[in-house]
Amino acid sequence: LSTDPGSCTMIRDSDLCDNGTYGVGVGAGAKVHATSIKLERNQVGLVSKGEGSHVHLSDCHVSANARMGLGVREGATADAVDCKMQRNQYGVCVSNSGSLVSLLRCDLSENATHGLGASEGGAIEATSCQMRQNQVGVVSKGTGSVVVLSKCKANNNGRIGVGIREGGTAKASGCEMRNNQYGVCSLNAGAVVSLKDCDASHNERYGISSSDGGVIDGTDCRFNNNQQLGVGAWHAGSKVTLLRCVSSLNGRTGLASRVGAAVTAVDCTLKRNQQFGVYVS
């Protein structure tokens, strides 16, 4: 436990396992640098709490913890490079305004609920990471919560690759959301997802979906070979805007707009879908 302002603790080649609460706790402006450590079978692998508190992780295993692998809140920050956060209840949770986690080449997989989650104004930046075989790969929930993904893979999750709701936002570029039930979902007013050069294909139901006021913008994206819809929008206030996107070879429809939703598609390709290219009702 490191809780003194300005204090810095370095941990290397160590096992911090089977503890009743935290493997590592950081607060009150303290800093921890950890390299090649194991944080396993604790209640929580690691917590960073409070403004000025920071954790740096490199080549660490944060797995099989009863609650979360890494939790960052109340204005704290953390960054992780080449780490595995697997088989926890939650892989990474970031909450409260000012809290930020940056991830590079991390594997956040096989967690019981989600791989990455931002809430209550927390922020996550992830580059070249994978989130697979969770219930949901990536979550952003609540006003001010932000997830930024670059060259990430949110594939093979039990429900949703990227799920944004209740005012959360997400920006994804060069990412995959494949082989989930839903590739991308934007749910409730204020939820906004921006996709650029992303592939939400081969999902069990829909490639991308906005409902109950959610918004999705897609540029140069692919929504192909989904078992039902490539693109779906439902209910007044929901909006999908597409530019130079392809939604083809889907089991039912390339693009569906229903119950008052608004969809704009410019310079898009919707072909060889089994029922409709576009369906509006």
Short mmCIF file of C-alpha atoms in Angstrom, two decimals:
data_model
loop_
_atom_site.label_atom_id
_atom_site.label_comp_id
_atom_site.label_asym_id
_atom_site.label_seq_id
_atom_site.Cartn_x
_atom_site.Cartn_y
_atom_site.Cartn_z
CA LEU A 1 0.00 0.00 0.00
CA SER A 2 1.54 3.31 -1.17
CA THR A 3 -0.31 6.42 0.06
CA ASP A 4 2.18 9.21 0.76
CA PRO A 5 2.21 12.21 -1.61
CA GLY A 6 5.36 12.21 -3.69
CA SER A 7 6.40 8.71 -2.66
CA CYS A 8 7.46 6.30 -5.40
CA THR A 9 7.63 2.51 -5.13
CA MET A 10 9.28 0.22 -7.69
CA ILE A 11 8.32 -3.46 -7.88
CA ARG A 12 9.96 -6.00 -10.19
CA ASP A 13 9.77 -9.77 -10.75
CA SER A 14 7.42 -10.26 -7.80
CA ASP A 15 4.19 -12.14 -7.00
CA LEU A 16 1.45 -10.21 -5.17
CA CYS A 17 -1.17 -12.93 -5.00
CA ASP A 18 -3.89 -14.36 -2.73
CA ASN A 19 -4.35 -11.18 -0.68
CA GLY A 20 -7.68 -10.51 1.00
CA THR A 21 -8.24 -7.08 -0.58
CA TYR A 22 -5.68 -5.49 -2.97
CA GLY A 23 -2.54 -6.79 -4.55
CA VAL A 24 -1.37 -3.16 -4.80
CA GLY A 25 -3.11 -0.03 -3.50
CA VAL A 26 -1.98 3.46 -4.53
CA GLY A 27 -3.44 6.74 -3.24
CA ALA A 28 -2.91 10.28 -2.04
CA GLY A 29 -0.57 11.19 -4.91
CA ALA A 30 1.79 8.22 -4.59
CA LYS A 31 3.33 6.48 -7.60
CA VAL A 32 4.09 2.83 -8.32
CA HIS A 33 6.20 1.41 -11.17
CA ALA A 34 5.81 -2.33 -11.64
CA THR A 35 7.63 -4.58 -14.11
CA SER A 36 7.06 -8.31 -14.66
CA ILE A 37 4.89 -8.85 -11.61
CA LYS A 38 1.91 -11.12 -11.01
CA LEU A 39 -1.26 -9.78 -9.37
CA GLU A 40 -3.48 -12.83 -9.10
CA ARG A 41 -6.32 -14.16 -6.94
CA ASN A 42 -6.80 -10.98 -4.88
CA GLN A 43 -10.15 -9.24 -4.49
CA VAL A 44 -8.71 -6.46 -6.67
CA GLY A 45 -5.40 -6.71 -8.45
CA LEU A 46 -4.46 -3.04 -8.31
CA VAL A 47 -6.18 0.24 -7.39
CA SER A 48 -5.02 3.79 -8.13
CA LYS A 49 -7.13 6.40 -6.32
CA GLY A 50 -7.02 10.19 -6.02
CA GLU A 51 -5.49 13.07 -7.96
CA GLY A 52 -1.77 12.70 -8.57
CA SER A 53 -1.74 8.97 -7.92
CA HIS A 54 -0.21 7.02 -10.80
CA VAL A 55 0.60 3.43 -11.68
CA HIS A 56 2.86 2.24 -14.47
CA LEU A 57 2.71 -1.44 -15.41
CA SER A 58 5.00 -3.22 -17.86
CA ASP A 59 4.80 -6.91 -18.78
CA CYS A 60 2.53 -7.70 -15.82
CA HIS A 61 -0.12 -10.40 -15.30
CA VAL A 62 -3.23 -9.09 -13.53
CA SER A 63 -5.50 -12.11 -13.58
CA ALA A 64 -8.03 -14.25 -11.73
CA ASN A 65 -8.92 -11.49 -9.25
CA ALA A 66 -12.38 -11.79 -7.72
CA ARG A 67 -13.50 -8.28 -8.69
CA MET A 68 -11.34 -6.23 -11.02
CA GLY A 69 -7.86 -6.43 -12.40
CA LEU A 70 -7.09 -2.69 -12.48
CA GLY A 71 -9.26 0.03 -10.95
CA VAL A 72 -8.55 3.75 -11.38
CA ARG A 73 -10.78 6.42 -9.83
CA GLU A 74 -11.18 9.87 -8.32
CA GLY A 75 -8.70 11.56 -10.66
CA ALA A 76 -5.90 8.99 -10.55
CA THR A 77 -4.06 7.75 -13.64
CA ALA A 78 -2.41 4.56 -14.86
CA ASP A 79 -0.64 3.25 -17.93
CA ALA A 80 0.10 -0.32 -18.94
CA VAL A 81 2.30 -1.77 -21.68
CA ASP A 82 2.37 -5.42 -22.78
CA CYS A 83 0.20 -6.56 -19.86
CA LYS A 84 -2.41 -9.31 -19.51
CA MET A 85 -5.58 -8.65 -17.51
CA GLN A 86 -7.56 -11.84 -17.82
CA ARG A 87 -10.15 -13.94 -15.99
CA ASN A 88 -11.16 -11.19 -13.56
CA GLN A 89 -14.74 -10.06 -12.99
CA TYR A 90 -13.75 -6.83 -14.77
CA GLY A 91 -10.48 -6.31 -16.60
CA VAL A 92 -10.06 -2.52 -16.23
CA CYS A 93 -12.48 -0.06 -14.58
CA VAL A 94 -11.95 3.71 -14.78
CA SER A 95 -14.38 6.06 -13.03
CA ASN A 96 -14.78 9.74 -12.19
CA SER A 97 -13.71 12.85 -14.07
CA GLY A 98 -9.95 13.24 -14.44
CA SER A 99 -9.24 9.52 -14.15
CA LEU A 100 -7.32 8.17 -17.15
CA VAL A 101 -5.88 4.82 -18.18
CA SER A 102 -3.59 4.42 -21.21
CA LEU A 103 -2.98 0.93 -22.58
CA LEU A 104 -0.57 -0.31 -25.24
CA ARG A 105 -0.49 -3.89 -26.57
CA CYS A 106 -2.49 -5.27 -23.64
CA ASP A 107 -4.70 -8.36 -23.57
CA LEU A 108 -7.97 -7.86 -21.66
CA SER A 109 -9.71 -11.15 -22.28
CA GLU A 110 -11.82 -13.83 -20.65
CA ASN A 111 -13.15 -11.47 -17.98
CA ALA A 112 -16.59 -12.36 -16.65
CA THR A 113 -18.18 -8.97 -17.40
CA HIS A 114 -16.12 -6.54 -19.47
CA GLY A 115 -12.57 -6.12 -20.65
CA LEU A 116 -12.44 -2.30 -20.56
CA GLY A 117 -14.93 -0.02 -18.82
CA ALA A 118 -15.14 3.76 -18.36
CA SER A 119 -17.89 5.30 -16.20
CA GLU A 120 -18.85 8.51 -14.39
CA GLY A 121 -16.48 10.61 -16.51
CA GLY A 122 -13.50 8.26 -16.61
CA ALA A 123 -11.35 7.97 -19.75
CA ILE A 124 -9.48 5.14 -21.47
CA GLU A 125 -7.01 5.27 -24.35
CA ALA A 126 -6.10 1.90 -25.84
CA THR A 127 -3.76 1.14 -28.74
CA SER A 128 -3.16 -2.28 -30.31
CA CYS A 129 -5.05 -4.06 -27.52
CA GLN A 130 -7.40 -7.03 -27.68
CA MET A 131 -10.59 -7.64 -25.73
CA ARG A 132 -11.92 -11.12 -26.45
CA GLN A 133 -14.16 -13.68 -24.77
CA ASN A 134 -15.59 -11.22 -22.26
CA GLN A 135 -19.33 -10.61 -22.00
CA VAL A 136 -18.67 -7.13 -23.41
CA GLY A 137 -15.31 -6.10 -24.79
CA VAL A 138 -15.49 -2.34 -24.17
CA VAL A 139 -18.00 -0.24 -22.17
CA SER A 140 -18.37 3.53 -21.83
CA LYS A 141 -21.26 4.58 -19.58
CA GLY A 142 -22.34 7.96 -18.25
CA THR A 143 -21.87 11.57 -19.31
CA GLY A 144 -18.23 12.50 -19.84
CA SER A 145 -16.99 8.91 -20.01
CA VAL A 146 -14.71 8.42 -23.02
CA VAL A 147 -13.00 5.47 -24.65
CA VAL A 148 -10.54 6.01 -27.51
CA LEU A 149 -9.46 2.89 -29.39
CA SER A 150 -6.78 2.62 -32.07
CA LYS A 151 -5.95 -0.62 -33.91
CA CYS A 152 -7.75 -2.69 -31.26
CA LYS A 153 -9.68 -5.94 -31.57
CA ALA A 154 -12.94 -6.41 -29.63
CA ASN A 155 -13.75 -9.82 -31.06
CA ASN A 156 -15.39 -13.04 -29.89
CA ASN A 157 -17.20 -11.55 -26.91
CA GLY A 158 -20.34 -13.19 -25.58
CA ARG A 159 -22.59 -10.18 -26.16
CA ILE A 160 -21.12 -6.93 -27.50
CA GLY A 161 -17.77 -5.86 -28.88
CA VAL A 162 -18.13 -2.14 -28.03
CA GLY A 163 -21.15 -1.01 -26.00
CA ILE A 164 -21.73 2.71 -25.29
CA ARG A 165 -24.68 3.93 -23.24
CA GLU A 166 -26.23 6.67 -21.12
CA GLY A 167 -24.10 9.54 -22.37
CA GLY A 168 -20.81 7.70 -22.81
CA THR A 169 -18.71 8.19 -25.93
CA ALA A 170 -16.26 6.15 -27.94
CA LYS A 171 -13.91 6.85 -30.81
CA ALA A 172 -12.41 3.92 -32.71
CA SER A 173 -10.03 3.91 -35.66
CA GLY A 174 -8.66 0.89 -37.46
CA CYS A 175 -10.43 -1.50 -35.08
CA GLU A 176 -12.24 -4.84 -35.35
CA MET A 177 -15.52 -5.78 -33.66
CA ARG A 178 -16.13 -9.23 -35.08
CA ASN A 179 -17.72 -12.51 -34.03
CA ASN A 180 -19.73 -11.03 -31.17
CA GLN A 181 -23.53 -11.01 -30.90
CA TYR A 182 -23.41 -7.28 -31.69
CA GLY A 183 -20.31 -5.53 -33.01
CA VAL A 184 -21.09 -2.01 -31.78
CA CYS A 185 -24.08 -0.70 -29.78
CA SER A 186 -24.92 2.94 -28.98
CA LEU A 187 -27.79 3.06 -26.50
CA ASN A 188 -29.70 5.97 -24.92
CA ALA A 189 -29.62 9.73 -25.53
CA GLY A 190 -26.15 11.22 -25.36
CA ALA A 191 -24.33 8.02 -26.30
CA VAL A 192 -22.07 8.71 -29.29
CA VAL A 193 -19.78 6.35 -31.21
CA SER A 194 -17.42 7.48 -33.97
CA LEU A 195 -15.90 4.80 -36.18
CA LYS A 196 -13.21 5.23 -38.82
CA ASP A 197 -11.82 2.37 -40.91
CA CYS A 198 -13.40 -0.20 -38.59
CA ASP A 199 -14.67 -3.71 -39.32
CA ALA A 200 -17.87 -4.84 -37.54
CA SER A 201 -18.48 -8.02 -39.51
CA HIS A 202 -19.37 -11.68 -38.89
CA ASN A 203 -21.42 -10.92 -35.77
CA GLU A 204 -24.27 -13.20 -34.71
CA ARG A 205 -26.88 -10.43 -34.92
CA TYR A 206 -25.89 -6.90 -36.00
CA GLY A 207 -22.72 -5.18 -37.10
CA ILE A 208 -23.66 -1.81 -35.57
CA SER A 209 -26.83 -0.73 -33.78
CA SER A 210 -28.16 2.56 -32.38
CA SER A 211 -31.33 2.67 -30.28
CA ASP A 212 -33.21 4.81 -27.76
CA GLY A 213 -31.37 7.96 -28.84
CA GLY A 214 -27.89 6.60 -29.45
CA VAL A 215 -25.72 8.00 -32.26
CA ILE A 216 -23.15 6.31 -34.51
CA ASP A 217 -20.97 7.95 -37.17
CA GLY A 218 -19.03 5.65 -39.48
CA THR A 219 -16.47 6.50 -42.16
CA ASP A 220 -14.75 3.95 -44.43
CA CYS A 221 -16.10 1.02 -42.38
CA ARG A 222 -17.22 -2.54 -43.17
CA PHE A 223 -20.35 -4.23 -41.80
CA ASN A 224 -20.43 -7.48 -43.73
CA ASN A 225 -21.53 -11.09 -43.23
CA ASN A 226 -23.49 -10.43 -40.06
CA GLN A 227 -26.19 -13.02 -39.50
CA GLN A 228 -29.04 -10.47 -39.35
CA LEU A 229 -28.28 -6.78 -40.03
CA GLY A 230 -25.23 -4.87 -41.07
CA VAL A 231 -26.58 -1.59 -39.68
CA GLY A 232 -29.67 -1.03 -37.52
CA ALA A 233 -31.26 2.08 -35.98
CA TRP A 234 -34.36 2.17 -33.78
CA HIS A 235 -36.54 4.84 -32.13
CA ALA A 236 -36.79 8.61 -32.41
CA GLY A 237 -33.55 10.41 -31.62
CA SER A 238 -31.38 7.51 -32.74
CA LYS A 239 -29.10 8.44 -35.61
CA VAL A 240 -26.61 6.69 -37.87
CA THR A 241 -24.47 8.59 -40.38
CA LEU A 242 -22.31 6.65 -42.83
CA LEU A 243 -19.73 7.79 -45.38
CA ARG A 244 -18.03 5.41 -47.84
CA CYS A 245 -19.11 2.33 -45.86
CA VAL A 246 -19.92 -1.19 -47.07
CA SER A 247 -22.74 -3.29 -45.63
CA SER A 248 -23.05 -6.42 -47.72
CA LEU A 249 -23.67 -10.16 -47.55
CA ASN A 250 -25.70 -9.87 -44.36
CA GLY A 251 -28.27 -12.52 -43.44
CA ARG A 252 -31.23 -10.15 -43.65
CA THR A 253 -30.63 -6.47 -44.37
CA GLY A 254 -27.76 -4.15 -45.11
CA LEU A 255 -29.29 -1.12 -43.40
CA ALA A 256 -32.52 -0.94 -41.36
CA SER A 257 -34.16 2.20 -39.92
CA ARG A 258 -37.27 1.77 -37.78
CA VAL A 259 -39.62 3.51 -35.35
CA GLY A 260 -38.48 7.07 -36.07
CA ALA A 261 -34.70 6.60 -36.28
CA ALA A 262 -32.69 8.68 -38.77
CA VAL A 263 -30.06 7.21 -41.07
CA THR A 264 -27.88 9.04 -43.62
CA ALA A 265 -25.66 7.07 -46.00
CA VAL A 266 -23.38 8.77 -48.55
CA ASP A 267 -21.26 6.95 -51.14
CA CYS A 268 -22.00 3.58 -49.48
CA THR A 269 -22.33 0.06 -50.86
CA LEU A 270 -25.23 -2.18 -49.75
CA LYS A 271 -25.37 -5.25 -51.91
CA ARG A 272 -25.88 -9.00 -51.86
CA ASN A 273 -27.80 -8.95 -48.59
CA GLN A 274 -30.26 -11.85 -48.37
CA GLN A 275 -33.43 -9.73 -48.03
CA PHE A 276 -33.05 -5.95 -48.28
CA GLY A 277 -30.32 -3.48 -49.06
CA VAL A 278 -32.28 -0.84 -47.12
CA TYR A 279 -35.39 -1.39 -44.99
CA VAL A 280 -37.34 1.52 -43.48
CA SER A 281 -40.48 1.23 -41.37
#
